[in-house]
Amino acid sequence: MTSDSKPYSGEQRDGAPLPAGGPKPPPGPDPTPDPRAADAPVGESLAKDAWRRLTQNRAAMASLGLLIAIVVVCIAGPWFLPWGLAEVDWNAFGTGPTLENAHYLGTDANGRDLLTRVLYGGRVSLSVALVASFVSLVIGVLYGAISGYVGGRVDSLMMRFVDIMYSLPFMFLVILLMVVFGRNIFLIYAAIGAVEWLDMARIVRGQTLALKRREFIEAAHALGVRDSKIVTRHLIPNAIGPVIVYVTLTVPKVILLESFLSFLGLGVQEPLTSWGVLISEGVDMMESAPWMLLVPSFFLAATLFCLNFLGDGLRDALDPKTR
Amino acid sequence: MLSYTLKRLLMAIPTLLIVITISFFLMRVAPGGPFDGERQLPPEIEANLKAAYHLDEPLPMQYLRYMGNLLEGDFGPSFKYKDFSVTELIMQGFPVSLEIGGLAILLALLVGLPLGIAAAIRRNSTVDYLVMGTALTGIAVPNFVIAPIFALVFGVLLAWLPAGGWNGGAWPNLVLPVVALSIQQIAYIARMMRASMIETLGSHFIRTARAKGLSETEVIWRHAIRPAMLPVVSYLGPAIAGIITGSVVIEQIFGIPGIGRYFVQGALNRDYTLVMGTVVFYGVLIVLMNLIVDLLYSALDPQIRYDD
Amino acid sequence: MLSRQLIAALGGLALGALASSAQAFSVNIANGAEPGTLDPQKTSGNWETRITRALFEGLVTYTADGSLVPGLAERWEISADGKTYTFHLRDAEWSDGEPITAEDAAFALRRVLEPAIANHNANLYYPIVGARAINAGEAAAESLGVETPDAHTLKIHLTQPTAWFLQALAMTEAAPLPEHAIDTAGEHWVEPGKTVSSGAFTLSEWQPQARIVVEKNPHFHAAQDVALDRATFYPIDDAGSALNRFRTGEMDIAYSSVPSSRFAWAQQHLSDALQVGPLTAEYFYMFNLREGQPLADRRVREALNLAVRREVITGQILGQGQPPSTWYVPHGTANAPSGQMAFADMPMEARLKRAQKLMQQAGYGPDHPLRLTLNYNTLEDHKKIAVAVAAMWKPLGVEVALVNSEAAVHYATIRQGKFEVARYGMVATINDPFDFLGAYAKDGSASRASGYHDADYDALVARSTRELDPQTRQRTLTQAQQRLLDDYALLPLYDYVSVHLVSPRLGGWESNPMDVHPLRYLEERD
């Protein structure tokens, strides 16, 4: 097998040390990452290093650019559009994209400008995605890593708690939150984050169970590195691949979950809207007014594509094994 | 292993007890009741209805009554489907949901895993981009969009398959719902498998295996795939529990007589007994699936052990 | 040898199937949802009564166009004081061959009032002597004011004359029930194989969430006039799905399958199947009239009514042909009162001007805008209408906060009176203005929810019920409605319409205000 035909030759792109062919490499603890090296104040250089690798990934950089563009357009765009969020054009109910009256992407069934609504909706959906994914990431990763690393009775109890959270009827949980805290958009974020961390926790725990018996973790242990440090410096970074991928999968989930909450009356209230809500409105009009489905779907899809390539790039950049 | 399994099964009892108790009170303090509908009932009639379902008793009494019946295996009558007990509803619908969901999971694994592995092996190649692009589209299009499009295109416009209906589970009626249900799962599984495979292929023990002079095929099949399955398996536990209990969207759009609708409609109708039935049923499934997943961990990666 | 027999048998089967399918007339019906029960006294919606009506025949019943005709009762007399109804039952049989007797009819009326049955519409039978006490659990069912002098005669005694009482008897709730079958089968007696029916059809199959089949009842008293052999009901709760399956030809009738979002499309492509007609149902916004509420002020209520351009809502947003209404009782209702809100004929500009003036008088202006919350339950059309109404109120300086919630929460909010303006749909159970006007009278559901109290109005409604002369009654009803309208106690938007799809090959199906479509009149067109 020649080097060219190696299917995973991508690994070499970053100059990762491949074991030399021929003679057997000396057996021993995984050379990367070196547990002692991690003790050194390397935070800044790690971040710099990761950033450097990220900038070299063209797909990731293009995605980052487009993502920033989408965010900027959603934030600033509505100021430059002639129509307001709730403003009704009494002469244009459900019309298709047209230059007339500046309805560039058409209007909805209430005569409101669709582009304007999609941009406002983007603010909601993107912030839900950001906050809920972040909450689920932080809780899920820490919870999962601790549960898996400590193991034994603690692991067992922590995972039974996860089982309980899975089984509770989500809808009533949210309705009750609303009763207690009132209608509040931050509550939506919290509620969504509060359920989405469960999968993340189980995935990270699974990875941790596999990693903690590996030589480099045991070596770190033997060297007397503190548990908290082992978890944050060794376990989590080594589980980062599935974590990042799962985050990119969480984003579409939470954006759509928000539309379900809106259906229950627990999400955003009119005239405010979100991509999920716009898409579910559009499905109804699929045959007669396809733009109502296509426009918000396009924005959502573009965002997801970008997040995905960015996620892959980040994964590569952060991967301790290829560093 | 056996004692671990037994211990986990024993622990399921308090877990479920907590779930049932929290759910019961959570549901009852939520605003809106089973008789709040477009037609506002006169007080006398509402009183009759409440008495008929013992809703006129103090809440703790109702809880004790419910737990007592539950111990005897009685989930009570559904409020909305008055002619049926909750047990009947679940037992009639579950086989259907299991069939649709099971087929969807199977399809998702059969398609998703190979795609993910292929994409990982040919990383950053055309194959990779093609597979991942398709997978992303599957994720970006929610199933309340996919399902109506499928029904319209394949059911009505092309008329290749029935636009809906169960028809006793005849295969033409299964195709659209199963495919619609699996698309998102295929995408998830392919994405996760690819990432995890890349991770594994870069790890030390694979390099060791390669260095030992094993062929690539051998390295991948004998050493890489099993550990790479870990995150997918972690995800699959709860995902399977979710999918075999049906999807309200798929069931409504394709007219499938499964139990997915009961989870959402039961809650929307405040059909208290039906909601509790679904909670208990789902809780049991979650506990079992997560147990199976944990047992699979050690099968996939012998380094994982559980301290009994 | 064996195989030849088998082939012969199979051939015979196939031939038999062919022959019967050539003759049998059957229809598939997309029915909104899965019935929770087919016990005619426990039903709660039209997806159930569409089936129970095929199984159980009332003393009086409906024709295809929704008018009342004799059913199991051949004829009846009403005493001069309007308090005694005497029904003469025809010779008819249950589907098991047992005779249908007056005792079966009396049994049904006693049963519907039993507290344990917890019937939703039991209050419609409160006019019968002793009924209310029975329903409240204070008296035995036997004390009900019904008599059966002989097997074919049923006498019902009322506490006071009740103009709409025959309408109440036309409901499937009041249809005679087979006491003998209920005794043997117990609580779940309406199941295939157990149930005994009096209607044109019998129940032959029920696969929960999949389908319900009814077949022609040879014992039905007018069996020779029934063309339909079999109807299959499919519980399809997604309108889009019902529409799809109608388009493929699988369904012959699809109830409520064309939402406003697809109506224009259906008009173009399915015009020969689209059936639209007025309903006895009203879409309106309920005001909270309690002391201290912003809408306790009549001027504000009038201004809000003035500013709403109802024809934009029915024309631009819904477009299904709903009549925009400035009245409360839908015009499709039998004996509907006349009259409407005073501004109905004013041009829009003048209306807006007046509305602005009224708002000023009520103390609202640019520095002190009226802030209102508008509640609606989750549904695309409700949302669109609420958004449009909020925009129409904007020129008055009204700032509206829209609050949507799922149905259970929405109706609980209304019941508890914790709202300012709330979307409401009043659907008549009987074809009479009383259902609408009674709701705003003392102890009525709308009165309890909105806090509307007016002794004169209550008196008018009570009198209209007792009044037996149709013309005098009509005048009283008109007076009552006008009081409500002049008070701007609510904001009517439009009369509902029914929108169904019916295959053009079917005859004997007509749109009607009660939206009842007895299967026995269906016929096959050539």
PDB file of N, CA and C in Angstrom, chain C residues 451-497:
ATOM      1  N   GLY C 451     -68.206  37.971  32.607  1.00  0.00           N
ATOM      2  CA  GLY C 451     -68.731  38.854  33.643  1.00  0.00           C
ATOM      3  C   GLY C 451     -69.882  39.717  33.130  1.00  0.00           C
ATOM      4  N   TYR C 452     -70.556  39.278  32.060  1.00  0.00           N
ATOM      5  CA  TYR C 452     -71.678  40.043  31.539  1.00  0.00           C
ATOM      6  C   TYR C 452     -72.933  39.763  32.350  1.00  0.00           C
ATOM      7  N   HIS C 453     -73.532  40.807  32.918  1.00  0.00           N
ATOM      8  CA  HIS C 453     -74.768  40.631  33.675  1.00  0.00           C
ATOM      9  C   HIS C 453     -75.732  41.726  33.288  1.00  0.00           C
ATOM     10  N   ASP C 454     -76.924  41.319  32.861  1.00  0.00           N
ATOM     11  CA  ASP C 454     -77.933  42.310  32.524  1.00  0.00           C
ATOM     12  C   ASP C 454     -79.290  41.648  32.742  1.00  0.00           C
ATOM     13  N   ALA C 455     -80.001  42.129  33.769  1.00  0.00           N
ATOM     14  CA  ALA C 455     -81.248  41.478  34.172  1.00  0.00           C
ATOM     15  C   ALA C 455     -82.263  41.509  33.040  1.00  0.00           C
ATOM     16  N   ASP C 456     -82.332  42.634  32.308  1.00  0.00           N
ATOM     17  CA  ASP C 456     -83.307  42.727  31.234  1.00  0.00           C
ATOM     18  C   ASP C 456     -83.006  41.713  30.135  1.00  0.00           C
ATOM     19  N   TYR C 457     -81.727  41.587  29.840  1.00  0.00           N
ATOM     20  CA  TYR C 457     -81.321  40.610  28.817  1.00  0.00           C
ATOM     21  C   TYR C 457     -81.709  39.215  29.273  1.00  0.00           C
ATOM     22  N   ASP C 458     -81.398  38.890  30.514  1.00  0.00           N
ATOM     23  CA  ASP C 458     -81.739  37.565  31.049  1.00  0.00           C
ATOM     24  C   ASP C 458     -83.229  37.296  30.906  1.00  0.00           C
ATOM     25  N   ALA C 459     -84.029  38.321  31.228  1.00  0.00           N
ATOM     26  CA  ALA C 459     -85.476  38.149  31.162  1.00  0.00           C
ATOM     27  C   ALA C 459     -85.916  37.883  29.722  1.00  0.00           C
ATOM     28  N   LEU C 460     -85.320  38.613  28.773  1.00  0.00           N
ATOM     29  CA  LEU C 460     -85.684  38.426  27.360  1.00  0.00           C
ATOM     30  C   LEU C 460     -85.344  37.014  26.899  1.00  0.00           C
ATOM     31  N   VAL C 461     -84.188  36.539  27.284  1.00  0.00           N
ATOM     32  CA  VAL C 461     -83.773  35.202  26.851  1.00  0.00           C
ATOM     33  C   VAL C 461     -84.697  34.153  27.464  1.00  0.00           C
ATOM     34  N   ALA C 462     -84.986  34.330  28.750  1.00  0.00           N
ATOM     35  CA  ALA C 462     -85.863  33.367  29.416  1.00  0.00           C
ATOM     36  C   ALA C 462     -87.228  33.355  28.741  1.00  0.00           C
ATOM     37  N   ARG C 463     -87.731  34.556  28.392  1.00  0.00           N
ATOM     38  CA  ARG C 463     -89.041  34.633  27.765  1.00  0.00           C
ATOM     39  C   ARG C 463     -89.014  33.970  26.386  1.00  0.00           C
ATOM     40  N   SER C 464     -87.926  34.165  25.668  1.00  0.00           N
ATOM     41  CA  SER C 464     -87.851  33.598  24.311  1.00  0.00           C
ATOM     42  C   SER C 464     -87.925  32.077  24.365  1.00  0.00           C
ATOM     43  N   THR C 465     -87.418  31.495  25.422  1.00  0.00           N
ATOM     44  CA  THR C 465     -87.457  30.041  25.526  1.00  0.00           C
ATOM     45  C   THR C 465     -88.880  29.543  25.763  1.00  0.00           C
ATOM     46  N   ARG C 466     -89.634  30.289  26.595  1.00  0.00           N
ATOM     47  CA  ARG C 466     -90.995  29.855  26.939  1.00  0.00           C
ATOM     48  C   ARG C 466     -91.988  30.145  25.827  1.00  0.00           C
ATOM     49  N   GLU C 467     -91.645  31.098  24.963  1.00  0.00           N
ATOM     50  CA  GLU C 467     -92.578  31.584  23.938  1.00  0.00           C
ATOM     51  C   GLU C 467     -92.816  30.515  22.874  1.00  0.00           C
ATOM     52  N   LEU C 468     -94.078  30.201  22.638  1.00  0.00           N
ATOM     53  CA  LEU C 468     -94.366  29.146  21.678  1.00  0.00           C
ATOM     54  C   LEU C 468     -94.747  29.675  20.294  1.00  0.00           C
ATOM     55  N   ASP C 469     -95.266  30.898  20.245  1.00  0.00           N
ATOM     56  CA  ASP C 469     -95.621  31.464  18.943  1.00  0.00           C
ATOM     57  C   ASP C 469     -94.352  31.889  18.211  1.00  0.00           C
ATOM     58  N   PRO C 470     -94.109  31.336  17.030  1.00  0.00           N
ATOM     59  CA  PRO C 470     -92.841  31.565  16.349  1.00  0.00           C
ATOM     60  C   PRO C 470     -92.529  33.050  16.088  1.00  0.00           C
ATOM     61  N   GLN C 471     -93.559  33.807  15.706  1.00  0.00           N
ATOM     62  CA  GLN C 471     -93.270  35.209  15.350  1.00  0.00           C
ATOM     63  C   GLN C 471     -92.947  36.048  16.577  1.00  0.00           C
ATOM     64  N   THR C 472     -93.742  35.847  17.638  1.00  0.00           N
ATOM     65  CA  THR C 472     -93.472  36.579  18.870  1.00  0.00           C
ATOM     66  C   THR C 472     -92.073  36.203  19.370  1.00  0.00           C
ATOM     67  N   ARG C 473     -91.766  34.911  19.257  1.00  0.00           N
ATOM     68  CA  ARG C 473     -90.472  34.432  19.746  1.00  0.00           C
ATOM     69  C   ARG C 473     -89.344  35.110  18.964  1.00  0.00           C
ATOM     70  N   GLN C 474     -89.501  35.170  17.656  1.00  0.00           N
ATOM     71  CA  GLN C 474     -88.492  35.786  16.803  1.00  0.00           C
ATOM     72  C   GLN C 474     -88.228  37.227  17.241  1.00  0.00           C
ATOM     73  N   ARG C 475     -89.333  37.949  17.546  1.00  0.00           N
ATOM     74  CA  ARG C 475     -89.168  39.350  17.974  1.00  0.00           C
ATOM     75  C   ARG C 475     -88.406  39.420  19.293  1.00  0.00           C
ATOM     76  N   THR C 476     -88.748  38.535  20.211  1.00  0.00           N
ATOM     77  CA  THR C 476     -88.079  38.537  21.518  1.00  0.00           C
ATOM     78  C   THR C 476     -86.583  38.243  21.348  1.00  0.00           C
ATOM     79  N   LEU C 477     -86.283  37.268  20.496  1.00  0.00           N
ATOM     80  CA  LEU C 477     -84.880  36.911  20.261  1.00  0.00           C
ATOM     81  C   LEU C 477     -84.124  38.100  19.676  1.00  0.00           C
ATOM     82  N   THR C 478     -84.781  38.791  18.744  1.00  0.00           N
ATOM     83  CA  THR C 478     -84.138  39.945  18.120  1.00  0.00           C
ATOM     84  C   THR C 478     -83.858  41.037  19.155  1.00  0.00           C
ATOM     85  N   GLN C 479     -84.860  41.258  20.038  1.00  0.00           N
ATOM     86  CA  GLN C 479     -84.659  42.254  21.102  1.00  0.00           C
ATOM     87  C   GLN C 479     -83.477  41.877  21.990  1.00  0.00           C
ATOM     88  N   ALA C 480     -83.436  40.589  22.344  1.00  0.00           N
ATOM     89  CA  ALA C 480     -82.359  40.140  23.235  1.00  0.00           C
ATOM     90  C   ALA C 480     -80.995  40.352  22.586  1.00  0.00           C
ATOM     91  N   GLN C 481     -80.869  39.893  21.331  1.00  0.00           N
ATOM     92  CA  GLN C 481     -79.574  40.044  20.662  1.00  0.00           C
ATOM     93  C   GLN C 481     -79.194  41.515  20.543  1.00  0.00           C
ATOM     94  N   GLN C 482     -80.203  42.354  20.232  1.00  0.00           N
ATOM     95  CA  GLN C 482     -79.889  43.771  20.037  1.00  0.00           C
ATOM     96  C   GLN C 482     -79.329  44.397  21.316  1.00  0.00           C
ATOM     97  N   ARG C 483     -79.874  43.974  22.457  1.00  0.00           N
ATOM     98  CA  ARG C 483     -79.371  44.489  23.743  1.00  0.00           C
ATOM     99  C   ARG C 483     -77.890  44.194  23.897  1.00  0.00           C
ATOM    100  N   LEU C 484     -77.549  42.977  23.551  1.00  0.00           N
ATOM    101  CA  LEU C 484     -76.155  42.536  23.652  1.00  0.00           C
ATOM    102  C   LEU C 484     -75.271  43.336  22.693  1.00  0.00           C
ATOM    103  N   LEU C 485     -75.784  43.529  21.470  1.00  0.00           N
ATOM    104  CA  LEU C 485     -75.007  44.218  20.443  1.00  0.00           C
ATOM    105  C   LEU C 485     -74.868  45.698  20.773  1.00  0.00           C
ATOM    106  N   ASP C 486     -75.960  46.303  21.245  1.00  0.00           N
ATOM    107  CA  ASP C 486     -75.909  47.733  21.571  1.00  0.00           C
ATOM    108  C   ASP C 486     -74.964  47.990  22.737  1.00  0.00           C
ATOM    109  N   ASP C 487     -74.777  46.972  23.527  1.00  0.00           N
ATOM    110  CA  ASP C 487     -73.853  47.085  24.649  1.00  0.00           C
ATOM    111  C   ASP C 487     -72.414  46.787  24.203  1.00  0.00           C
ATOM    112  N   TYR C 488     -72.237  46.371  22.978  1.00  0.00           N
ATOM    113  CA  TYR C 488     -70.933  45.954  22.452  1.00  0.00           C
ATOM    114  C   TYR C 488     -70.259  44.988  23.418  1.00  0.00           C
ATOM    115  N   ALA C 489     -71.062  44.026  23.900  1.00  0.00           N
ATOM    116  CA  ALA C 489     -70.553  43.101  24.913  1.00  0.00           C
ATOM    117  C   ALA C 489     -69.506  42.150  24.352  1.00  0.00           C
ATOM    118  N   LEU C 490     -69.454  42.055  23.029  1.00  0.00           N
ATOM    119  CA  LEU C 490     -68.469  41.168  22.411  1.00  0.00           C
ATOM    120  C   LEU C 490     -68.093  41.748  21.058  1.00  0.00           C
ATOM    121  N   LEU C 491     -67.113  41.120  20.415  1.00  0.00           N
ATOM    122  CA  LEU C 491     -66.707  41.597  19.102  1.00  0.00           C
ATOM    123  C   LEU C 491     -66.864  40.444  18.110  1.00  0.00           C
ATOM    124  N   PRO C 492     -68.035  40.393  17.431  1.00  0.00           N
ATOM    125  CA  PRO C 492     -68.227  39.307  16.471  1.00  0.00           C
ATOM    126  C   PRO C 492     -67.345  39.529  15.246  1.00  0.00           C
ATOM    127  N   LEU C 493     -66.856  38.446  14.674  1.00  0.00           N
ATOM    128  CA  LEU C 493     -66.020  38.582  13.481  1.00  0.00           C
ATOM    129  C   LEU C 493     -66.667  37.948  12.254  1.00  0.00           C
ATOM    130  N   TYR C 494     -67.047  36.692  12.385  1.00  0.00           N
ATOM    131  CA  TYR C 494     -67.708  36.083  11.216  1.00  0.00           C
ATOM    132  C   TYR C 494     -68.495  34.848  11.628  1.00  0.00           C
ATOM    133  N   ASP C 495     -69.427  34.448  10.753  1.00  0.00           N
ATOM    134  CA  ASP C 495     -70.113  33.165  10.897  1.00  0.00           C
ATOM    135  C   ASP C 495     -69.208  32.106  10.271  1.00  0.00           C
ATOM    136  N   TYR C 496     -69.044  31.009  10.982  1.00  0.00           N
ATOM    137  CA  TYR C 496     -68.242  29.917  10.429  1.00  0.00           C
ATOM    138  C   TYR C 496     -68.909  29.331   9.182  1.00  0.00           C
ATOM    139  N   VAL C 497     -68.089  28.726   8.341  1.00  0.00           N
ATOM    140  CA  VAL C 497     -68.642  27.897   7.272  1.00  0.00           C
ATOM    141  C   VAL C 497     -68.050  26.497   7.409  1.00  0.00           C
TER     142      VAL C 497
END
